[in-house]
Short mmCIF file of C-alpha atoms in Angstrom, two decimals:
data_model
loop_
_atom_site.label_atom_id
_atom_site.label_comp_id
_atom_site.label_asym_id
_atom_site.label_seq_id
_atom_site.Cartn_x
_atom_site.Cartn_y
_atom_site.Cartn_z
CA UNK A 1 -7.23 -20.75 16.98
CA UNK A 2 -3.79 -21.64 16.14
CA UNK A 3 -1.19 -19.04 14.99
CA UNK A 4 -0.40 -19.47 11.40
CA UNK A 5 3.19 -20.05 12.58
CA UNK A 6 1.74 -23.19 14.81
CA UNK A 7 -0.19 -24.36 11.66
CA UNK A 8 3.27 -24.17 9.58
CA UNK A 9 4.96 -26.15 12.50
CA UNK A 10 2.05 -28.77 12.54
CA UNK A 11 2.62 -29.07 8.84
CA UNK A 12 5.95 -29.47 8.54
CA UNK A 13 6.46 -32.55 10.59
CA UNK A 14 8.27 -35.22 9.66
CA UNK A 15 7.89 -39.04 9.96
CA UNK A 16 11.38 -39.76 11.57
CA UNK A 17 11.13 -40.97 14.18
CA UNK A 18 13.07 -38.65 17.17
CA UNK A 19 13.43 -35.70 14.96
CA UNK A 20 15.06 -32.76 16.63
CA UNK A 21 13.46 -30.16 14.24
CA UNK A 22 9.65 -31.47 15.06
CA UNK A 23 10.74 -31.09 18.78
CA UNK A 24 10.79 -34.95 19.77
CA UNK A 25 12.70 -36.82 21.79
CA UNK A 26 16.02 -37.87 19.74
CA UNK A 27 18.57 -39.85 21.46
CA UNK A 28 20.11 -40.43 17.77
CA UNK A 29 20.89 -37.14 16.51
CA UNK A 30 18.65 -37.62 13.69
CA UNK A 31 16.98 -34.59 11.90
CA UNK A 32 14.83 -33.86 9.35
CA UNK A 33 15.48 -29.83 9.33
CA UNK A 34 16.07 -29.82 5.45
CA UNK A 35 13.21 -31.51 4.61
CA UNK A 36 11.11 -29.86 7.51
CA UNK A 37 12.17 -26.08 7.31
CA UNK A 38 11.42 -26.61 3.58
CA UNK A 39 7.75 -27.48 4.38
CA UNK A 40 7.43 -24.92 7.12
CA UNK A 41 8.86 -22.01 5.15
CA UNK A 42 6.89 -22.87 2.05
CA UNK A 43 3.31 -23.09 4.73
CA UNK A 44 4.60 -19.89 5.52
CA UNK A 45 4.87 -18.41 2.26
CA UNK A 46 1.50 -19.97 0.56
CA UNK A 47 -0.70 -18.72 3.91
CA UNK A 48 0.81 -14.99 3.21
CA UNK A 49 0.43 -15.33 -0.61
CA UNK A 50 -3.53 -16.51 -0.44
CA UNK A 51 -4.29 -13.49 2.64
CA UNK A 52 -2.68 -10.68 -0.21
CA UNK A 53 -4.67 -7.99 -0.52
CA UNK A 54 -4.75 -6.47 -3.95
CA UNK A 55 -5.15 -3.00 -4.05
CA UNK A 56 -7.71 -1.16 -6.35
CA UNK A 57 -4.97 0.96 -7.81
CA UNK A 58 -3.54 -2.19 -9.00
CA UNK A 59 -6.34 -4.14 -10.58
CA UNK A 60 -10.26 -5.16 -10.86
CA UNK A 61 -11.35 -8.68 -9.89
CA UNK A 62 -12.45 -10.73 -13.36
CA UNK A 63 -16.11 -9.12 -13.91
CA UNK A 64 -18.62 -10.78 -11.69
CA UNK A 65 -16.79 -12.41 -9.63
CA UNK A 66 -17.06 -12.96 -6.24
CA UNK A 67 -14.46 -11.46 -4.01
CA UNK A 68 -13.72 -10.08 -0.30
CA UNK A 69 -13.83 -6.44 -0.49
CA UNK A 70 -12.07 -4.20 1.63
CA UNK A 71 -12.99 -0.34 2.28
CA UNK A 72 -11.54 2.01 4.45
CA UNK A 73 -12.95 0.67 7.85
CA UNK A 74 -15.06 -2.84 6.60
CA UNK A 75 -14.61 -5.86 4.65
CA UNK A 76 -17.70 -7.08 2.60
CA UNK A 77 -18.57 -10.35 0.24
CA UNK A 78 -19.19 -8.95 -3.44
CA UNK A 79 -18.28 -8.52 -6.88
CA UNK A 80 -17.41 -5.87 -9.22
CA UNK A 81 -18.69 -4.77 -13.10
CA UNK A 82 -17.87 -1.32 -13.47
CA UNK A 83 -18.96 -0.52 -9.84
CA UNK A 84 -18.49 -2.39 -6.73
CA UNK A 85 -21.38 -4.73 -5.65
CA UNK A 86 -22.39 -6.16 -1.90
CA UNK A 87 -26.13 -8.30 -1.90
CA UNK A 88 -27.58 -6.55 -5.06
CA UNK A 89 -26.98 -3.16 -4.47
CA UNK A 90 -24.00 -0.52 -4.70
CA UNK A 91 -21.59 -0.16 -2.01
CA UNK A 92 -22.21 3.37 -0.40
CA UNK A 93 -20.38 6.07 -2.10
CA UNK A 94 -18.80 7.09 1.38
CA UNK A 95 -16.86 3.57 1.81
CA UNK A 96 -13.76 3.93 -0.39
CA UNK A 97 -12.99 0.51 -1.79
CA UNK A 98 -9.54 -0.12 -1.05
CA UNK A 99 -8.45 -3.15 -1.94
CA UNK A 100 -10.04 -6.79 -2.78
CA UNK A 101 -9.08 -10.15 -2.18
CA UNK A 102 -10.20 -13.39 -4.18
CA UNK A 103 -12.19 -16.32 -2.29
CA UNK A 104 -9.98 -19.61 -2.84
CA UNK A 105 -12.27 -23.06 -3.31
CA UNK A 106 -10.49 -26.22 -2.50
#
């Protein structure tokens, strides 16, 4: 699996042709860093944005829906109305929910 930092580089390449900032061959000094960098820092930014965890103390997922939850030692598939949910039952009283973490559909 690649490193999200080798997904961000595979993203941000360019079509120049020889382009030092993708790491090809450039006998013409040609770059496309601006263009590039921009691309790889925002790949950067969007993967760390949609892997946020929001924590309980901040918020509730909208009621129903489903959601990653995150207790203090496992991460489930569930919802929330009140109480948390995994399957059709409660989550244990001993896991502490933590935080939560929608599920992004392309």
């Amino acid at each position: 699996m690649k490193t999200k930092e080798q997904a961000a580089q595979e993203h941000a390449k360019c079509t120049v042709e020889n382009c030092n900032w993708c790491g090809r061959d450039n006998p013409r000094d040609t770059d496309c860093s601006g263009i590039g960098s921009d691309k790889y820092n925002g790949f950067l930014a969007g993967f760390d944005f949609a892997n946020q965890w929001i924590s309980t103390k901040d918020g509730f997922p909208p009621y129903n829906e489903a959601v990653l939850i995150k207790t203090d030692g496992y991460i489930y598939f569930g919802c929330y109305d009140g109480e948390w949910h995994i399957d059709s039952s409660n989550i244990p009283d001993e896991f502490k929910v933590i935080a939560w973490r929608p599920i992004y559909n392309q």
